[in-house]
Amino acid sequence: MAKRSGKDQPVVGVDLGGTKILAAVVAADGALLGQAKKKTKADKGPLDVLGRMATTIGDAIEDAGLARKDIAAIGVGSPGPLDPESGIVVVAPNLGWKNVNVKAHLEGEFHIPTFIENDVNVGTLGEHRLGAGQGVSDLVGIFVGTGIGGGIILDGRLYQGFNKTAGEIGHMVIVDEGPQCGCGNRGCLEAVASRSAISRMIREALDKGKKSLITDLIGKSASQIKSQALAEALRQGDKVVTEALQKAAYYLGVAVAGVINFLGPEMIILGGGVVEAMEDFYLAEVRKTVVDFAFPNAAQGVRIVAARLGDNAGVLGAAVVARIRLEQEESAAA
Amino acid sequence: MAKRSGKDQPVVGVDLGGTKILAAVVAADGALLGQAKKKTKADKGPLDVLGRMATTIGDAIEDAGLARKDIAAIGVGSPGPLDPESGIVVVAPNLGWKNVNVKAHLEGEFHIPTFIENDVNVGTLGEHRLGAGQGVSDLVGIFVGTGIGGGIILDGRLYQGFNKTAGEIGHMVIVDEGPQCGCGNRGCLEAVASRSAISRMIREALDKGKKSLITDLIGKSASQIKSQALAEALRQGDKVVTEALQKAAYYLGVAVAGVINFLGPEMIILGGGVVEAMEDFYLAEVRKTVVDFAFPNAAQGVRIVAARLGDNAGVLGAAVVARIRLEQEESAAA
């Protein structure tokens, strides 16, 4: 019998978010074998969060009825920027982190190879291996939430670029001299199409005295309107919300068309909380805008689809990261 | 002694332009062994142009003191869109061509493998193998002329995308609702940063009654101002021309910053008639804008450089195409 390789063993995927930590034990075929969840409690400091991550991982392994020795690797999806080589999260504003070595801490705890990757790349890799992008060689994942991030798969692998920063589609300018972006520039895609941008457009309409259902759903003061509230107002045909969403989806479509003209991938995967709450609307609006803005011969046959992994995207993607890195290390050692 | 392979033999590179046909015999090390040139005379029809191409190729081989049997392959850079597989130029508006099979015609004439590629990819491949991008794994070439085109090298190879159309950076929108573009959309990079856009900006300033040296250099009616006239007016400190060029270079810089944020290549090569006529100005303006618009960690160490092959870019690039395709065919056959 062949020696059992790490390739066949389950791995743990961890989704480190600003409010909660999710962990899941994932089989080689992508099946979820066990899960656990804890609050992040970032205010208690990095060491405390790392401890809670370790507990969550342990709980997920137990939930799967397995022992630590059964786990081949741990993958962690984290806000970035981060350094996948050293395993250090360089800066994570919503955690209040600077230079936190996640890899060293978890390897010290579990004695299992541990890998980290930024959450957008994790989302893209997850969709590529287990979600909407299976079998596709070249794709771009775009995730719309509070901000907008992206990941690029070329020739079946994550494309990271010269400084390992590739994928920041949220910070391509599409409206020169447009609205202020969190990055300091103006008119980036993120400044006109993210949930923050949609919230801003709706607030501006309300400030002008326009009426909207959204005030009943969220109150007038909310600076970030939740995706579910946007979806509900859209469903009810609210004019203010619909116009803001159409504008945001149009800008997203313009950016997608630009990516198709410039890079020409086989597939564009749209995900993130905003898109997932209004999938049909977003797909229709983006596809329509792409017809207007991409060259027909560049767009021909290019699939624009919704992400599939939903709430499990983080843990499944992190598990994919763990498995890919393990494969790379095994093939490098062979 | 090893059998002499096509790899060591000279190839012919052909630059098919709207006004002239250039051909050069190029050695394996990139040395120019012989050259020839003829007018295109596109108005006489495709067959006539193909005949003149064949004559130019023959003249270049003779100029090199070689015979047809010494030539391993022919590469042709042509306006596109075209199909590199079949060797057909699908549409070339400035030649008045539709579905012209360049490959079949030249192979029928010379009995030498012939390959075609669009002129922007040819320019990028030439710079990568013989010019500014030698030894660089991942780069983007951007060529500013009447229009704006681009080519992408990833992992040392031309990246063509799903529909073999990749590189159309000129048709990414950076000014939503901006000036009309030749492609039918508004606010594409080409509509705000090409020579046509610069000419338009200058015309608009003149129409408003502003004074400029450019009227002495070209007359008031020229719709396309030549790059050399722009460079001369810039050198003399003409305000109208300088402002138009600064704006165009700023937009180019915004697009380059977007490419750095999104794709993150190691090098950006700026070429084409406009850039080449004012290299220092363009490099300085684009680099300045990139500092403002790209993430510092994404832009760190990324080189923004000028194309090096100049007037020979077309024939040298086409020779590179011939050599690469030959290598691919030989390795596929091996």
XYZ file of C-alpha atoms in Angstrom:
668
model
C 0.000 0.000 0.000
C 1.154 3.486 -0.781
C 2.259 5.570 2.137
C -0.470 7.949 3.143
C 0.424 11.417 1.943
C -0.664 14.749 3.377
C -2.643 15.132 0.172
C -5.261 12.653 1.338
C -5.572 13.981 4.881
C -8.055 16.621 5.994
C -6.863 20.172 6.567
C -8.247 22.980 8.698
C -9.373 26.242 7.127
C -9.690 29.321 9.326
C -11.561 32.514 8.454
C -10.263 35.322 10.638
C -12.732 38.191 10.526
C -13.209 41.423 12.423
C -16.152 40.061 14.399
C -15.818 36.272 14.300
C -13.385 33.424 13.830
C -14.609 30.439 11.834
C -12.725 27.155 11.529
C -13.595 24.043 9.537
C -12.034 20.653 8.945
C -12.129 20.016 5.208
C -11.559 16.685 3.459
C -9.457 16.345 0.305
C -12.641 16.380 -1.794
C -13.828 19.645 -0.215
C -16.330 18.051 2.183
C -16.829 19.836 5.508
C -16.084 17.338 8.287
C -16.389 19.613 11.307
C -16.826 23.272 12.206
C -16.448 25.740 15.058
C -16.944 29.470 15.624
C -15.899 32.065 18.197
C -16.079 35.819 18.556
C -12.863 37.571 17.533
C -12.806 40.104 20.387
C -10.038 42.017 18.659
C -10.052 44.654 21.416
C -8.400 42.139 23.761
C -5.233 42.193 21.670
C -3.463 39.871 19.215
C -2.312 37.233 21.699
C -5.823 36.789 22.970
C -7.180 36.494 19.410
C -4.457 33.967 18.503
C -5.450 31.943 21.569
C -9.084 32.042 20.518
C -8.090 30.963 16.994
C -6.282 27.955 18.460
C -9.327 27.038 20.555
C -11.616 27.350 17.517
C -9.309 25.119 15.467
C -9.231 22.563 18.293
C -13.022 22.648 18.549
C -13.436 22.095 14.799
C -11.096 19.089 14.905
C -13.072 17.673 17.809
C -16.343 18.384 15.990
C -15.008 16.272 13.127
C -14.239 13.434 15.552
C -10.546 13.659 14.649
C -7.274 14.238 16.476
C -4.588 16.826 15.716
C -2.376 14.141 14.162
C -5.050 13.541 11.512
C -4.724 17.105 10.199
C -2.185 17.723 7.427
C -2.098 21.529 7.527
C -3.829 24.698 8.653
C -4.758 27.530 6.296
C -5.765 30.954 7.556
C -7.522 33.654 5.579
C -6.828 37.020 7.139
C -7.300 40.670 6.332
C -4.079 42.004 4.817
C -1.585 43.173 3.748
C 0.288 40.125 4.919
C 3.374 38.126 4.027
C 2.511 34.560 3.027
C 6.174 33.495 3.264
C 6.807 34.505 6.862
C 3.187 34.093 7.940
C 3.045 37.614 9.332
C -0.051 39.809 9.108
C 1.619 43.145 8.411
C -1.354 45.441 9.007
C -4.995 44.616 9.717
C -6.809 47.836 10.632
C -10.098 46.170 11.623
C -8.198 43.908 14.052
C -5.857 46.642 15.237
C -2.950 44.370 14.241
C 0.583 45.220 13.185
C 3.166 42.528 12.412
C 1.444 39.580 14.053
C 3.045 36.213 13.225
C 0.058 33.928 12.850
C 2.060 31.096 11.311
C 4.641 30.903 14.106
C 2.001 31.044 16.802
C -0.242 28.322 15.395
C 2.662 26.064 14.402
C 3.959 26.420 17.964
C 0.557 25.361 19.226
C -0.333 22.555 16.806
C 2.983 21.409 15.261
C 1.175 21.324 11.911
C 2.307 23.316 8.842
C 0.341 26.581 8.821
C -0.128 28.995 5.924
C -1.776 32.391 5.685
C -3.199 34.296 2.747
C -5.239 37.466 2.403
C -8.984 36.953 2.471
C -9.598 38.036 -1.119
C -7.043 35.615 -2.537
C -8.512 32.956 -0.261
C -11.972 33.702 -1.675
C -10.675 33.459 -5.235
C -8.757 30.225 -4.624
C -11.777 28.693 -2.894
C -14.043 29.499 -5.832
C -11.437 28.189 -8.251
C -10.932 24.816 -6.588
C -14.322 24.168 -5.009
C -16.799 26.766 -6.308
C -17.847 28.529 -9.485
C -14.426 28.426 -11.140
C -13.624 24.719 -11.062
C -11.641 23.643 -14.092
C -11.208 27.212 -15.375
C -7.631 28.115 -16.213
C -7.788 31.935 -16.062
C -10.262 33.883 -13.952
C -10.656 37.024 -11.909
C -12.624 37.018 -8.644
C -14.125 40.343 -7.533
C -15.600 40.677 -4.073
C -17.864 43.588 -3.203
C -18.352 44.406 0.470
C -17.417 47.432 2.569
C -14.510 47.622 0.164
C -13.772 45.879 -3.145
C -11.028 43.317 -3.539
C -10.001 40.939 -6.260
C -7.900 37.886 -6.934
C -6.415 36.593 -10.179
C -5.982 32.980 -11.254
C -3.785 32.501 -14.315
C -2.904 29.128 -15.751
C -4.684 27.509 -12.811
C -2.620 29.246 -10.149
C -2.970 32.341 -7.986
C -1.210 35.201 -9.752
C 0.421 37.398 -7.134
C 2.524 39.799 -9.177
C 5.956 41.249 -8.553
C 5.243 42.474 -5.008
C 2.660 39.778 -4.237
C -0.035 42.460 -4.183
C -1.922 41.625 -7.394
C -5.695 41.779 -7.549
C -6.417 45.252 -6.135
C -9.094 45.965 -8.692
C -10.854 48.177 -6.145
C -8.129 50.721 -6.644
C -8.225 51.186 -10.377
C -9.559 54.640 -11.216
C -12.667 54.624 -13.374
C -14.054 58.076 -12.536
C -11.175 60.537 -12.788
C -11.636 63.242 -10.141
C -14.545 61.192 -8.763
C -15.580 60.587 -5.147
C -12.936 60.334 -2.437
C -11.663 56.782 -1.830
C -10.465 55.363 1.479
C -7.052 54.887 -0.134
C -6.584 58.645 -0.439
C -7.234 58.903 -4.187
C -10.434 59.787 -5.982
C -12.697 57.803 -8.270
C -11.355 54.303 -7.588
C -13.813 51.485 -8.266
C -14.134 51.016 -4.499
C -15.149 54.684 -4.122
C -18.083 54.293 -6.517
C -19.206 50.657 -6.256
C -18.556 49.305 -2.738
C -21.151 49.056 0.024
C -19.610 52.201 1.502
C -20.146 53.982 -1.822
C -23.727 52.724 -2.123
C -24.426 53.872 1.442
C -22.965 57.276 0.607
C -25.103 57.640 -2.536
C -28.239 56.768 -0.567
C -27.343 59.194 2.245
C -26.787 61.950 -0.316
C -30.240 61.306 -1.802
C -31.846 61.343 1.659
C -30.002 64.562 2.511
C -31.589 66.095 -0.566
C -34.981 65.246 0.905
C -35.739 62.154 -1.188
C -37.907 59.525 0.486
C -36.817 55.920 0.790
C -37.942 52.747 2.530
C -34.377 52.390 3.683
C -34.974 54.837 6.552
C -37.544 52.411 7.972
C -35.172 49.512 7.481
C -32.064 51.007 8.995
C -32.749 54.474 10.424
C -31.357 57.647 8.962
C -27.991 57.617 10.675
C -26.418 54.333 9.572
C -23.189 55.046 7.716
C -22.918 51.480 6.410
C -26.196 50.066 5.186
C -26.257 46.269 5.467
C -26.494 44.230 2.265
C -29.710 42.544 3.408
C -31.388 45.920 3.927
C -30.289 47.008 0.444
C -31.641 43.782 -1.029
C -34.966 44.187 0.763
C -35.379 47.795 -0.425
C -34.480 46.695 -3.978
C -37.032 43.884 -3.800
C -39.696 46.379 -2.742
C -38.829 48.627 -5.664
C -37.493 51.531 -3.603
C -36.363 54.188 -6.066
C -33.482 55.721 -4.096
C -31.902 52.359 -3.290
C -32.491 50.961 -6.778
C -30.816 53.956 -8.406
C -27.815 53.754 -6.089
C -27.447 50.021 -6.721
C -27.803 50.451 -10.476
C -25.075 53.076 -10.463
C -22.783 50.902 -8.354
C -23.432 47.836 -10.512
C -22.822 49.939 -13.643
C -19.407 51.007 -12.332
C -18.615 47.412 -11.433
C -19.593 46.463 -14.977
C -17.334 49.153 -16.442
C -14.436 47.757 -14.402
C -15.237 44.186 -15.432
C -15.332 45.290 -19.085
C -11.914 46.905 -18.594
C -10.528 43.680 -17.156
C -11.952 41.747 -20.107
C -10.417 44.183 -22.605
C -7.060 44.373 -20.850
C -6.500 40.898 -19.410
C -9.129 38.775 -21.135
C -9.777 36.014 -18.587
C -12.153 33.132 -19.293
C -14.354 33.860 -16.289
C -15.239 36.682 -13.917
C -16.580 35.572 -10.526
C -18.568 38.178 -8.605
C -18.894 37.626 -4.869
C -18.911 39.347 -1.509
C -21.845 40.280 0.719
C -23.361 42.896 -1.586
C -23.397 40.716 -4.698
C -24.522 37.616 -2.811
C -27.532 39.460 -1.354
C -28.675 40.531 -4.868
C -27.128 37.993 -7.187
C -29.581 38.113 -10.091
C -29.691 41.907 -10.102
C -25.897 42.221 -10.085
C -25.289 39.598 -12.739
C -27.862 41.217 -15.052
C -26.553 44.767 -14.567
C -22.886 43.824 -14.920
C -23.486 41.639 -17.974
C -25.455 44.458 -19.616
C -22.679 46.982 -18.993
C -20.033 44.559 -20.255
C -21.935 44.243 -23.536
C -21.741 48.034 -23.834
C -18.108 48.463 -22.784
C -16.099 45.369 -23.732
C -15.006 44.529 -27.254
C -17.344 41.839 -28.599
C -14.419 39.663 -29.683
C -12.788 40.003 -26.242
C -16.012 39.272 -24.321
C -17.172 36.397 -26.515
C -17.757 33.308 -24.380
C -16.395 34.947 -21.226
C -18.579 33.793 -18.336
C -19.635 36.301 -15.684
C -20.931 34.266 -12.766
C -21.733 34.542 -9.072
C -19.520 33.059 -6.374
C -20.907 29.789 -5.046
C -19.322 29.111 -1.677
C -21.332 31.743 0.219
C -20.920 31.699 4.012
C -18.365 28.901 3.792
C -16.153 30.732 1.294
C -13.676 31.813 3.979
C -13.033 28.445 5.600
C -13.180 26.459 2.370
C -10.829 28.906 0.645
C -8.418 28.808 3.575
C -8.487 25.009 3.420
C -7.667 25.239 -0.297
C -4.718 27.500 0.536
C -3.460 24.946 3.064
C -3.755 22.127 0.553
C -2.074 24.034 -2.295
C 0.876 25.090 -0.129
C 1.252 21.575 1.179
C 1.308 20.237 -2.378
C 3.913 22.846 -3.315
C 6.101 21.951 -0.362
C 5.746 18.226 -1.045
C 6.595 18.621 -4.715
C 9.551 20.872 -3.842
C 10.814 18.230 -1.381
C 10.291 15.343 -3.827
C 28.620 18.091 -35.067
C 25.040 18.801 -34.082
C 22.545 19.164 -36.891
C 21.945 22.800 -37.607
C 18.561 23.764 -36.181
C 16.223 26.548 -37.272
C 17.095 28.173 -33.975
C 20.507 29.248 -35.212
C 19.358 30.477 -38.610
C 18.362 34.059 -39.385
C 14.674 34.922 -39.689
C 12.900 37.748 -41.507
C 10.795 40.257 -39.608
C 8.224 42.303 -41.509
C 6.537 45.469 -40.271
C 3.357 46.015 -42.263
C 2.205 49.594 -41.784
C -0.383 51.828 -43.367
C 2.223 53.801 -45.328
C 5.277 51.542 -45.550
C 6.430 47.957 -45.453
C 9.723 47.283 -43.676
C 11.556 43.963 -43.746
C 14.747 42.917 -41.989
C 16.849 39.787 -41.780
C 17.622 39.218 -38.118
C 20.231 36.858 -36.673
C 19.581 34.628 -33.664
C 21.307 37.174 -31.420
C 19.087 39.999 -32.670
C 21.644 41.509 -35.057
C 20.215 43.154 -38.191
C 21.807 41.454 -41.208
C 19.892 43.168 -43.971
C 16.970 45.509 -44.569
C 14.519 46.712 -47.187
C 11.601 49.095 -47.419
C 8.707 49.775 -49.800
C 5.592 51.907 -49.821
C 2.449 49.994 -48.815
C 0.148 51.516 -51.445
C -2.869 49.991 -49.685
C -5.227 51.595 -52.205
C -4.036 49.104 -54.835
C -5.646 46.245 -52.899
C -4.494 43.300 -50.752
C -2.961 41.184 -53.514
C -0.812 44.069 -54.630
C 0.326 44.761 -51.060
C 1.097 41.056 -50.522
C 3.192 41.109 -53.680
C 5.056 44.180 -52.465
C 5.633 42.466 -49.101
C 7.169 39.496 -50.901
C 9.434 41.793 -52.904
C 10.501 43.634 -49.756
C 11.309 40.344 -48.026
C 13.309 39.197 -51.032
C 15.194 42.499 -51.125
C 16.065 42.238 -47.417
C 17.400 38.690 -47.887
C 19.479 39.910 -50.810
C 20.682 42.902 -48.773
C 21.916 40.424 -46.149
C 23.812 38.520 -48.837
C 21.745 35.426 -48.119
C 19.467 33.078 -50.056
C 15.880 32.061 -49.208
C 17.103 28.660 -48.010
C 19.133 30.394 -45.277
C 15.996 31.840 -43.685
C 14.263 29.754 -40.988
C 10.994 31.654 -40.767
C 9.147 34.864 -41.538
C 7.323 36.913 -38.904
C 4.874 39.659 -39.800
C 3.592 42.370 -37.500
C 0.289 43.669 -38.808
C -2.540 45.882 -37.660
C -5.279 43.687 -36.209
C -7.533 42.089 -35.162
C -5.977 39.023 -36.674
C -5.824 35.289 -36.101
C -2.293 34.086 -35.397
C -3.308 30.441 -35.892
C -4.682 30.736 -39.406
C -2.488 33.691 -40.341
C -5.483 35.755 -41.412
C -5.716 39.513 -40.865
C -9.403 39.750 -39.949
C -9.810 43.520 -40.193
C -7.244 46.262 -40.791
C -9.094 49.543 -41.360
C -6.009 51.562 -42.327
C -5.198 48.990 -45.037
C -8.812 48.497 -46.070
C -8.331 44.769 -45.433
C -10.849 42.126 -44.473
C -9.872 38.462 -44.073
C -6.543 38.543 -45.872
C -4.487 35.362 -45.434
C -0.946 36.695 -45.117
C 0.485 33.391 -43.922
C -0.839 31.333 -46.850
C 0.311 33.897 -49.387
C 3.869 34.283 -48.103
C 4.308 30.549 -47.470
C 3.169 29.935 -51.040
C 5.785 32.401 -52.217
C 8.760 31.509 -50.010
C 8.074 27.967 -48.745
C 9.238 29.148 -45.318
C 7.083 28.944 -42.149
C 5.345 32.308 -41.755
C 3.676 33.697 -38.644
C 1.655 36.832 -38.032
C 0.925 38.781 -34.847
C -0.694 42.120 -34.134
C 1.690 45.045 -34.071
C 1.275 45.813 -30.376
C 2.078 42.264 -29.297
C 4.993 42.364 -31.734
C 6.231 45.551 -30.080
C 5.937 44.016 -26.619
C 7.668 40.775 -27.595
C 10.462 42.694 -29.295
C 11.104 44.807 -26.200
C 10.983 41.694 -24.030
C 13.499 39.658 -26.013
C 15.743 42.358 -27.472
C 14.892 45.674 -25.831
C 14.086 47.227 -22.467
C 12.474 44.131 -20.973
C 15.223 41.556 -21.436
C 15.245 39.032 -18.605
C 12.057 40.399 -17.039
C 9.456 37.749 -16.294
C 6.273 39.854 -16.098
C 5.794 43.136 -17.927
C 3.219 45.274 -19.669
C 4.091 47.219 -22.820
C 2.000 50.308 -23.579
C 2.308 52.031 -26.941
C 0.967 55.540 -27.453
C 0.342 56.675 -30.994
C -2.826 57.617 -32.873
C -4.393 55.032 -30.598
C -3.125 53.237 -27.500
C -2.351 49.540 -27.456
C -0.721 47.219 -24.985
C 0.813 43.794 -24.669
C 1.289 41.590 -21.629
C 4.196 39.262 -20.900
C 3.628 36.887 -17.981
C 6.106 34.273 -16.885
C 8.276 35.200 -19.860
C 5.584 34.564 -22.457
C 3.028 36.646 -24.332
C -0.235 36.457 -22.409
C -3.078 36.411 -24.907
C -6.128 35.700 -22.776
C -9.175 33.545 -23.448
C -10.002 35.088 -26.832
C -6.400 35.975 -27.720
C -7.298 39.649 -27.410
C -5.460 40.566 -24.191
C -3.631 43.850 -23.825
C -6.279 46.365 -24.919
C -5.369 48.812 -22.172
C -6.450 51.665 -24.444
C -10.028 50.625 -23.868
C -10.191 50.609 -20.111
C -12.408 53.476 -18.935
C -10.673 55.926 -16.632
C -12.932 58.955 -17.120
C -16.524 57.740 -16.791
C -18.706 59.768 -19.190
C -15.515 61.297 -20.570
C -14.629 62.171 -24.180
C -15.908 60.023 -27.019
C -13.590 57.162 -27.993
C -13.140 55.688 -31.460
C -14.454 52.390 -30.063
C -17.873 53.905 -29.441
C -17.592 54.256 -25.665
C -16.592 57.298 -23.656
C -13.618 58.009 -21.432
C -11.364 55.116 -22.482
C -7.654 55.703 -21.942
C -7.273 56.070 -25.710
C -9.882 58.855 -25.727
C -7.900 60.945 -23.244
C -4.237 60.050 -23.753
C -3.587 59.100 -27.392
C -2.155 61.421 -30.035
C -5.703 61.861 -31.319
C -6.792 62.952 -27.830
C -3.838 65.334 -27.483
C -4.624 66.812 -30.898
C -8.251 67.246 -29.844
C -7.288 68.992 -26.591
C -5.015 71.383 -28.485
C -7.678 72.083 -31.108
C -10.195 72.840 -28.373
C -7.784 75.322 -26.771
C -7.146 76.994 -30.152
C -10.881 77.152 -30.806
C -11.228 79.059 -27.538
C -8.800 81.613 -28.930
C -5.677 80.503 -27.061
C -2.378 81.149 -28.822
C 0.119 78.393 -29.494
C 3.324 77.857 -31.439
C 1.731 74.738 -32.807
C -0.175 76.758 -35.417
C 3.173 77.821 -36.901
C 4.436 74.254 -36.769
C 1.467 72.503 -38.328
C -1.183 74.985 -39.389
C -4.555 75.291 -37.741
C -6.341 72.563 -39.610
C -4.302 69.436 -38.873
C -6.520 66.923 -37.119
C -3.586 64.694 -36.123
C -0.608 66.683 -34.874
C 2.656 64.810 -35.464
C 4.653 63.683 -32.436
C 7.701 65.654 -33.543
C 5.679 68.878 -33.697
C 4.336 68.195 -30.203
C 7.865 67.557 -28.944
C 9.153 70.754 -30.526
C 6.354 72.876 -29.014
C 6.977 71.246 -25.625
C 10.701 72.003 -25.906
C 9.911 75.634 -26.627
C 7.666 75.807 -23.564
C 4.419 76.347 -25.451
C 1.661 76.530 -22.837
C -1.237 75.034 -24.809
C 0.773 72.024 -25.966
C 2.429 71.503 -22.578
C -0.919 71.485 -20.789
C -2.408 69.012 -23.250
C 0.609 66.725 -22.961
C 0.592 66.929 -19.164
C -3.043 65.963 -19.078
C -2.488 63.068 -21.476
C 0.556 61.855 -19.541
C -1.389 62.167 -16.291
C -4.145 59.910 -17.665
C -1.537 57.459 -18.897
C -0.046 57.491 -15.394
C -3.446 56.830 -13.817
C -3.864 53.818 -16.106
C -0.346 52.577 -15.354
C -1.064 52.903 -11.611
C -4.239 50.884 -12.113
C -2.287 48.154 -13.901
C 0.247 48.117 -11.060
C -2.511 47.842 -8.438
C -4.489 45.232 -10.325
C -1.887 43.095 -12.079
C 1.369 44.084 -10.406
C 3.954 43.442 -13.152
C 7.670 43.938 -12.579
C 8.055 46.427 -15.418
C 5.994 48.833 -17.495
C 7.479 49.697 -20.898
C 6.202 52.890 -22.497
C 6.647 53.198 -26.236
C 5.050 54.389 -29.440
C 5.662 57.551 -31.434
C 4.333 60.016 -28.851
C 6.356 58.645 -25.929
C 9.489 58.169 -28.024
C 9.424 61.801 -29.167
C 9.269 63.043 -25.544
C 10.719 60.208 -23.512
C 12.049 62.132 -20.495
C 8.870 64.183 -20.167
C 6.629 61.114 -20.338
C 8.666 59.010 -17.939
C 8.733 61.833 -15.376
C 4.999 62.597 -15.628
C 3.910 58.950 -15.530
C 6.233 58.086 -12.635
C 4.920 61.087 -10.669
C 1.308 60.064 -11.214
C 2.057 56.455 -10.295
C 3.484 57.630 -6.960
C 0.156 59.397 -6.348
C -2.142 56.614 -7.538
C -0.510 53.234 -6.951
C -0.194 51.565 -3.566
C 3.378 52.057 -2.351
C 3.772 48.341 -1.584
C 2.472 47.422 -5.054
C 4.683 49.949 -6.871
C 7.848 49.283 -4.875
C 10.681 48.363 -7.224
C 8.426 48.325 -10.300
C 10.391 49.833 -13.183
C 8.686 52.239 -15.557
C 10.947 52.537 -18.581
C 10.965 53.665 -22.185
C 10.952 51.255 -25.112
C 14.401 50.853 -26.640
C 13.982 49.460 -30.126
C 12.703 52.681 -31.700
C 12.339 52.627 -35.481
C 13.401 48.998 -35.625
C 10.793 47.837 -33.087
C 8.457 46.529 -35.780
C 10.895 44.382 -37.737
C 12.830 43.186 -34.687
C 9.606 42.309 -32.864
C 8.278 40.472 -35.900
C 11.558 38.551 -36.081
C 11.119 37.643 -32.400
C 7.608 36.371 -33.162
C 8.982 34.198 -35.967
C 11.673 32.793 -33.691
C 9.313 32.084 -30.773
C 6.770 30.313 -32.974
C 9.507 28.298 -34.598
C 10.792 27.241 -31.174
C 7.270 26.290 -30.136
C 6.734 24.218 -33.266
C 10.117 22.528 -32.915
C 9.534 21.703 -29.242
C 6.018 20.447 -30.042
C 7.475 18.208 -32.773
C 10.326 16.946 -30.561
